[in-house]
mmCIF file of C-alpha atoms in Angstrom:
data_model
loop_
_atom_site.group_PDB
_atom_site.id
_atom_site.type_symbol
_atom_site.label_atom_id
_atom_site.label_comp_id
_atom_site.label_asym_id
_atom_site.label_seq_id
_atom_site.Cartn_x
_atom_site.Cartn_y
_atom_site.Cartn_z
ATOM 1 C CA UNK A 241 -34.376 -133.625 44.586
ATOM 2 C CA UNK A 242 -30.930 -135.109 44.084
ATOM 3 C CA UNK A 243 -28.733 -134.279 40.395
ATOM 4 C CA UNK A 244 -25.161 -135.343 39.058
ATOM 5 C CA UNK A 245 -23.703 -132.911 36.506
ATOM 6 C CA UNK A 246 -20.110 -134.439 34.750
ATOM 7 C CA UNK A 247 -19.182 -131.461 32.977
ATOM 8 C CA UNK A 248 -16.877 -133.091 30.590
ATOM 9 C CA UNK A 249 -18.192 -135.820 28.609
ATOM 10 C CA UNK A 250 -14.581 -136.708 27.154
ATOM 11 C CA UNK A 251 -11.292 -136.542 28.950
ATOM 12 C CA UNK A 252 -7.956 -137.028 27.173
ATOM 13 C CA UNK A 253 -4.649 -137.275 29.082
ATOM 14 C CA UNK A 254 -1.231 -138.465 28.602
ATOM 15 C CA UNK A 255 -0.228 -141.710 30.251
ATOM 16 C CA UNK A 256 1.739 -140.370 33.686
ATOM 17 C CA UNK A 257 -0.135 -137.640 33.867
ATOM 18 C CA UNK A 258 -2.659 -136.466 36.136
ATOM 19 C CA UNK A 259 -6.609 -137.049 36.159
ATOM 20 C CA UNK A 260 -9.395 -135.074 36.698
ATOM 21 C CA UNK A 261 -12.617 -135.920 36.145
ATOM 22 C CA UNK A 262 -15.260 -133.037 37.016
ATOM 23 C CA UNK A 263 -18.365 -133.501 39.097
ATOM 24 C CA UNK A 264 -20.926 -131.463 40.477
ATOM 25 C CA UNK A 265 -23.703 -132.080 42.530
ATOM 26 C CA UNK A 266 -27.283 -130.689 43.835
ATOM 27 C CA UNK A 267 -29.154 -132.538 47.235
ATOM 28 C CA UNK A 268 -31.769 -131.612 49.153
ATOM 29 C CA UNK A 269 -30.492 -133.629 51.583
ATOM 30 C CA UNK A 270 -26.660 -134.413 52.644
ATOM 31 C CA UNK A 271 -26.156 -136.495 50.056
ATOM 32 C CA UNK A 272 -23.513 -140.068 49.643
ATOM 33 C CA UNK A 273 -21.485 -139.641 46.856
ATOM 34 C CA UNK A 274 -19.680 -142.401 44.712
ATOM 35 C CA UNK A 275 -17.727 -143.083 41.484
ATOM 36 C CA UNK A 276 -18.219 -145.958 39.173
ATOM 37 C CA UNK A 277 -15.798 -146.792 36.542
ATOM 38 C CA UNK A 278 -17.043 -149.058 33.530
ATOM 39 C CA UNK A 279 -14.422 -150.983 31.328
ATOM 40 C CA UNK A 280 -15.903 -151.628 27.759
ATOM 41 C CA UNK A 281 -18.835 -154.062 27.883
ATOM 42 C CA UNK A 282 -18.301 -154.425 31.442
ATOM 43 C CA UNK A 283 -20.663 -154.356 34.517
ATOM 44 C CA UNK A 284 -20.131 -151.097 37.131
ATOM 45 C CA UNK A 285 -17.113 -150.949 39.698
ATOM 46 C CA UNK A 286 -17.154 -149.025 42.665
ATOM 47 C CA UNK A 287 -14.451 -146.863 42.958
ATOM 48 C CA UNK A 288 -14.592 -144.831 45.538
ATOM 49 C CA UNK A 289 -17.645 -143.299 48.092
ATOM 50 C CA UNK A 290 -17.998 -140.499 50.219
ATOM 51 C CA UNK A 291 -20.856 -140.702 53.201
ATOM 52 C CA UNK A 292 -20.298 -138.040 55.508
ATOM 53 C CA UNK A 293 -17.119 -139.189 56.759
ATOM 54 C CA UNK A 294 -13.741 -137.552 55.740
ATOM 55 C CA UNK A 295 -14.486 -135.094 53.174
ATOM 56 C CA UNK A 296 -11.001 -136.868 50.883
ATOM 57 C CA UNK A 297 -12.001 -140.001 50.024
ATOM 58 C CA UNK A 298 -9.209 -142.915 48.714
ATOM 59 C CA UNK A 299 -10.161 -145.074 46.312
ATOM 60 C CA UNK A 300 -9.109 -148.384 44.418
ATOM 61 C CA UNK A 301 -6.246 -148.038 41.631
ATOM 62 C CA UNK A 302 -5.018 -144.799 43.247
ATOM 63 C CA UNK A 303 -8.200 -142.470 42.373
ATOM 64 C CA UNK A 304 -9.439 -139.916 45.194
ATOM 65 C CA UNK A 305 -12.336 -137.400 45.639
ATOM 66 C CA UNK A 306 -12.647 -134.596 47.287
ATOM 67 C CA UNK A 307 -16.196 -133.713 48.467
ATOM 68 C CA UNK A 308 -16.493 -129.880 48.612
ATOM 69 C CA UNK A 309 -19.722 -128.833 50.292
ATOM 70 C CA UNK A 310 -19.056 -124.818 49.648
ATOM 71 C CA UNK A 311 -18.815 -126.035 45.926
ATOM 72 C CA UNK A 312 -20.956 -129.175 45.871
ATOM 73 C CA UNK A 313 -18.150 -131.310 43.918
ATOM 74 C CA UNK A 314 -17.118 -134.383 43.998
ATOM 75 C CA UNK A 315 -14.245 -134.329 41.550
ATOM 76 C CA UNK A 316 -12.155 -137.354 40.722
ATOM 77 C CA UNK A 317 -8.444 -137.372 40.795
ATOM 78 C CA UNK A 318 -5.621 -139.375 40.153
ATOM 79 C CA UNK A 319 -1.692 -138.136 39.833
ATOM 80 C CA UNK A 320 -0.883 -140.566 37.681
ATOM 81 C CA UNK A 321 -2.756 -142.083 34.298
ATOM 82 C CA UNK A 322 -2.158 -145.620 33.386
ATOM 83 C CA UNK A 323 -3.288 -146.903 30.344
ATOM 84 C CA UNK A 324 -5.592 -149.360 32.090
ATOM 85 C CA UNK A 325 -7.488 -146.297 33.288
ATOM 86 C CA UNK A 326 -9.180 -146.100 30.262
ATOM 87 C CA UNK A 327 -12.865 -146.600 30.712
ATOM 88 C CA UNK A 328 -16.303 -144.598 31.439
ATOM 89 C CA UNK A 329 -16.521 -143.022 34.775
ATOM 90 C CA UNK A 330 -19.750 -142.582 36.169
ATOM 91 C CA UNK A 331 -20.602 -139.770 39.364
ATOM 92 C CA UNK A 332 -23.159 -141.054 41.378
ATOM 93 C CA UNK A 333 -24.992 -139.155 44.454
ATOM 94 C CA UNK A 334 -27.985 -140.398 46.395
ATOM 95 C CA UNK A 335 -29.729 -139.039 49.316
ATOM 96 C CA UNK A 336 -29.242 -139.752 52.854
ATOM 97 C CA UNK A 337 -32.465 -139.854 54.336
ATOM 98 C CA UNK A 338 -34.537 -142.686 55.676
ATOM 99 C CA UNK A 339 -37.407 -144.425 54.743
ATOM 100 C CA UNK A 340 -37.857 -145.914 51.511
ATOM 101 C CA UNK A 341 -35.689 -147.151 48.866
ATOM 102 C CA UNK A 342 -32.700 -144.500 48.069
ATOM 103 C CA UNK A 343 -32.542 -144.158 44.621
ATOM 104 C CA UNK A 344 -28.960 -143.608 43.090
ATOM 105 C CA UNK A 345 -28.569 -140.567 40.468
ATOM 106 C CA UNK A 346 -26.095 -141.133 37.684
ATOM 107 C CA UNK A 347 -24.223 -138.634 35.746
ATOM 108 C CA UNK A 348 -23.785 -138.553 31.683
ATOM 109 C CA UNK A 349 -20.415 -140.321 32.813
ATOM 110 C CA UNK A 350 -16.673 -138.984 31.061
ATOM 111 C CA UNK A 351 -15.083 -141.095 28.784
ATOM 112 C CA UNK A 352 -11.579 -141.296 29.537
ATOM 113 C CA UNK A 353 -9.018 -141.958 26.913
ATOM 114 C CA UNK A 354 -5.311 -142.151 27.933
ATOM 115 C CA UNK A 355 -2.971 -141.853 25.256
ATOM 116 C CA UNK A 356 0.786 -143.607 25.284
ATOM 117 C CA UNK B 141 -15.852 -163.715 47.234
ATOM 118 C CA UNK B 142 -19.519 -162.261 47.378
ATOM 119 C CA UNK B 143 -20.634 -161.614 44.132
ATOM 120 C CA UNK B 144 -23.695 -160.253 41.883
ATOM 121 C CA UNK B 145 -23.184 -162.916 38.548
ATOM 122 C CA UNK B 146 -25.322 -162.106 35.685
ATOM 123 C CA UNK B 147 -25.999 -164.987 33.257
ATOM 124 C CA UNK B 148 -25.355 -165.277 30.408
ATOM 125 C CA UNK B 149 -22.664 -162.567 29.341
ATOM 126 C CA UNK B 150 -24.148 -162.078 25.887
ATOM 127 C CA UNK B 151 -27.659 -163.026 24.432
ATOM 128 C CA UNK B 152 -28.892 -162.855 21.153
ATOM 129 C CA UNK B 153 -32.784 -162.964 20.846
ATOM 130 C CA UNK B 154 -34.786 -162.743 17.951
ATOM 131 C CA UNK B 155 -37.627 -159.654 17.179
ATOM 132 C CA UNK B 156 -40.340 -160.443 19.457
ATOM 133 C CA UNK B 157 -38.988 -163.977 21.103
ATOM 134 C CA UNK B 158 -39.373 -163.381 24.725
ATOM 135 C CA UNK B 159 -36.175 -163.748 26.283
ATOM 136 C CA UNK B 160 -35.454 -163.845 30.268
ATOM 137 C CA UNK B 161 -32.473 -162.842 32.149
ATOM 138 C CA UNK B 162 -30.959 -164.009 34.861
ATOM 139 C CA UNK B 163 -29.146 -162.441 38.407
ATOM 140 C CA UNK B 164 -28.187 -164.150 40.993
ATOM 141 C CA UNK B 165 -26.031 -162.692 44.450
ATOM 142 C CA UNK B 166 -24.534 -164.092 47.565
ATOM 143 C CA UNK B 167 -24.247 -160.736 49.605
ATOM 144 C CA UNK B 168 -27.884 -161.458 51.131
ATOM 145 C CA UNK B 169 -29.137 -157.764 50.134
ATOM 146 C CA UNK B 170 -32.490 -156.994 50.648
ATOM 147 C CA UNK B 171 -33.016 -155.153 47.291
ATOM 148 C CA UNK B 172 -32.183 -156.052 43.745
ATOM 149 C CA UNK B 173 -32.423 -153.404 40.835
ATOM 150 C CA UNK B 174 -32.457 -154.302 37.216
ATOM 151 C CA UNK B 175 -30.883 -150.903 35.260
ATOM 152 C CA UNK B 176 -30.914 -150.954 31.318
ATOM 153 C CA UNK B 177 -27.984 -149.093 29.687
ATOM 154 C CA UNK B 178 -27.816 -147.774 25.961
ATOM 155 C CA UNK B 179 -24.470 -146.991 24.023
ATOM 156 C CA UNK B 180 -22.664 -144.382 25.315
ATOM 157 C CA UNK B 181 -25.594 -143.347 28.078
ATOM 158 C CA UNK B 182 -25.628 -143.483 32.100
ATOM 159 C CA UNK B 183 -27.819 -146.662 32.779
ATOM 160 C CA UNK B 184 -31.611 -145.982 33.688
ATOM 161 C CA UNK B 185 -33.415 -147.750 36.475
ATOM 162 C CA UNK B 186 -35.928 -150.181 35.349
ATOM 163 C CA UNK B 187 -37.162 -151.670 38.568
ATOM 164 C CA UNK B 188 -35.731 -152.892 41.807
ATOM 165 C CA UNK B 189 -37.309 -155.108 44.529
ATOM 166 C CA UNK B 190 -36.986 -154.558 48.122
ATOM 167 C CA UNK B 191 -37.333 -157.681 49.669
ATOM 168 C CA UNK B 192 -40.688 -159.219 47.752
ATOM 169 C CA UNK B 193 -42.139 -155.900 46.966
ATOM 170 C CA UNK B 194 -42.186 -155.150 43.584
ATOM 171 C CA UNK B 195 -41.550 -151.179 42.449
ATOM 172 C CA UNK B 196 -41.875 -150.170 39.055
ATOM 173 C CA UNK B 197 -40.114 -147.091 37.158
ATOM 174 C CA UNK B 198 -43.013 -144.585 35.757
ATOM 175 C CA UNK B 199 -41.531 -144.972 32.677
ATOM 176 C CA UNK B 200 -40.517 -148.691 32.187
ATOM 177 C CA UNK B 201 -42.502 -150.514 29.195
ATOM 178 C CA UNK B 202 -44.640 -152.705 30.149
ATOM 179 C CA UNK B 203 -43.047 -154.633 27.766
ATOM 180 C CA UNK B 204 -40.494 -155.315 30.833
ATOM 181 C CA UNK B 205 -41.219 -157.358 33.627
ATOM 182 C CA UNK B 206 -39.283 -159.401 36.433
ATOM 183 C CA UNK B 207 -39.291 -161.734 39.224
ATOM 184 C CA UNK B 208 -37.534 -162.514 42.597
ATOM 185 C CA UNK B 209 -38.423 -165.981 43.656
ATOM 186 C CA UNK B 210 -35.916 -165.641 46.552
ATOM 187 C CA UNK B 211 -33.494 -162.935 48.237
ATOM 188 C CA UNK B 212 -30.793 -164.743 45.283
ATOM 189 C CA UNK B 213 -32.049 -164.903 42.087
ATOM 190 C CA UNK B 214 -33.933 -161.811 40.380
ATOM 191 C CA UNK B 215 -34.903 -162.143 36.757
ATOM 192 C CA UNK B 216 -36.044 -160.178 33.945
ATOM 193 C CA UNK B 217 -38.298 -160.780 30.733
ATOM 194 C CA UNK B 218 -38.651 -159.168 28.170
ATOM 195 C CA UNK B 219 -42.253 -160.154 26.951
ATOM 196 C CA UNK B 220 -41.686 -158.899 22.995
ATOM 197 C CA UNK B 221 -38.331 -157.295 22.553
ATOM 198 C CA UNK B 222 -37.772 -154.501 20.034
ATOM 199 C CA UNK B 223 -34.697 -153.924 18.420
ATOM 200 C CA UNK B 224 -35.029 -150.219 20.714
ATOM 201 C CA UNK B 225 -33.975 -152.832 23.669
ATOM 202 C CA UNK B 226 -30.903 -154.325 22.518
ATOM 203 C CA UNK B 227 -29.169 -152.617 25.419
ATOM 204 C CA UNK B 228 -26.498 -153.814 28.365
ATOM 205 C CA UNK B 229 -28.376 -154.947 31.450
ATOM 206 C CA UNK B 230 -27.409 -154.738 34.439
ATOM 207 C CA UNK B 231 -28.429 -155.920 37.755
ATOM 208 C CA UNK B 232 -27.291 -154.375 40.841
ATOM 209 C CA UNK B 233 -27.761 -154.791 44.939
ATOM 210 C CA UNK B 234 -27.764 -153.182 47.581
ATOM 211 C CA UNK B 235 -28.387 -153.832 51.723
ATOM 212 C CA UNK B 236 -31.523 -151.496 52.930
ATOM 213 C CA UNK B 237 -30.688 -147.991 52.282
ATOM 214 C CA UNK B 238 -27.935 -147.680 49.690
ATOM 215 C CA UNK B 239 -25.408 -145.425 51.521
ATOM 216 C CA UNK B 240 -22.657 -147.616 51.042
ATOM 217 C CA UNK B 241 -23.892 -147.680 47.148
ATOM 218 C CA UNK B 242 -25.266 -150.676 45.399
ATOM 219 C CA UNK B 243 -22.954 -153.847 43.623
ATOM 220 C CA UNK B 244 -23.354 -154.564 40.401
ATOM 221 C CA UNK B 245 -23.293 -157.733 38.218
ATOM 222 C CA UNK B 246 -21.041 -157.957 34.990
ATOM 223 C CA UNK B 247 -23.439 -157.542 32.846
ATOM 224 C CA UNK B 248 -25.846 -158.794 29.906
ATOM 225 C CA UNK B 249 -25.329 -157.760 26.694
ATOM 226 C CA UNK B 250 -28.192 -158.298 24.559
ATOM 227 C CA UNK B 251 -28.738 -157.867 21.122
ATOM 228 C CA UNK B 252 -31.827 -158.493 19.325
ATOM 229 C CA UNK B 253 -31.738 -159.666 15.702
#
């Protein structure tokens, strides 16, 4: 069975400072790994995604992940906060085995408020 | 550019007026998933359909229903809606086996009256 634990619901930061967003993980199976980011009353944007390839994944807007097997994390980092960065970030995993339909697992998502 | 669009952006339905949303997508994916999402909560997977097949969350009301009359459009009705479903909807795609994770639409907001 796959799980997404954000341990921080909230996140507050100072705009030019860095991000991190924490995420952990459990898959019985190597799991795919992605961030969502939701803008108030928005739909979900893809971020960034992690599939077994490079364990430091580059995203859009200058957000990156590091997928740590030994800790099974994902966490979400950027160096820099802009105020546009303000949102709802959502850590996603889903299974990658074959057959049917993959469902994806969501985290509680972190709210992330940047102040000026 | 590709795109899931979810029509309208806002609805506003009346206690127990069936109302029916609409998704439509121009990536050709094989599955479409409707998700509802509550204030401040991680959206929950309603139902999705993989090609024509039709498969049902445990726990959706039945209350909820939908309909893909082609790989494009996907819709969803809400037979009798309770003001527990004003809620954002959102429909989402994906190509086979969601690896690569699924698209989403914008959005429906709806709010029931």
């Amino acid at each position: 069975a796959q799980s997404v634990t954000q341990l921080d619901s909230h996140v507050s930061v100072s705009e030019g400072t860095p991000v991190l967003l924490r995420c952990n993980y459990s898959s019985s199976y190597s799991p795919s790994l992605f961030w969502y980011v939701q803008h108030p009353n928005k739909g979900l944007q893809l971020l960034l995604k992690y599939t077994s390839a490079a364990t430091l994944v580059k995203g859009i807007n200058g957000f990156e992940a590091e997928f740590k097997k030994s800790e099974t994390s994902f966490h979400l980092t950027k160096p820099s906060a802009h105020m546009s960065d303000a949102a709802e970030y959502f850590c996603v995993v889903t299974a990658n085995y074959g057959g049917a339909t993959n469902k994806l697992i969501f985290g509680t998502g972190t709210l992330l408020a940047v102040q000026p | 550019d590709a795109m899931v669009i979810q029509n309208p952006r806002y609805q506003v339905t009346q206690f127990g007026k069936p109302v029916t949303l609409s998704c439509s997508q121009t990536l050709n994916h094989n599955v479409m998933y409707w998700y509802q999402q509550k204030s401040s909560q991680a959206p929950k997977l309603l139902f999705h359909y993989y090609d024509k097949d039709f498969n049902n969350e445990a726990d959706t009301p039945d209350n909820f229903q939908s309909r893909r009359p082609n790989t494009s459009f996907c819709f969803l009705d809400i037979r009798s809606p309770g003001l527990g479903d004003a809620a954002m909807y959102l429909c989402a795609t994906s190509n086979h086996y969601p690896r690569e994770g699924y698209t989403f639409g914008s959005g429906t907001r709806l709010t029931v009256v």
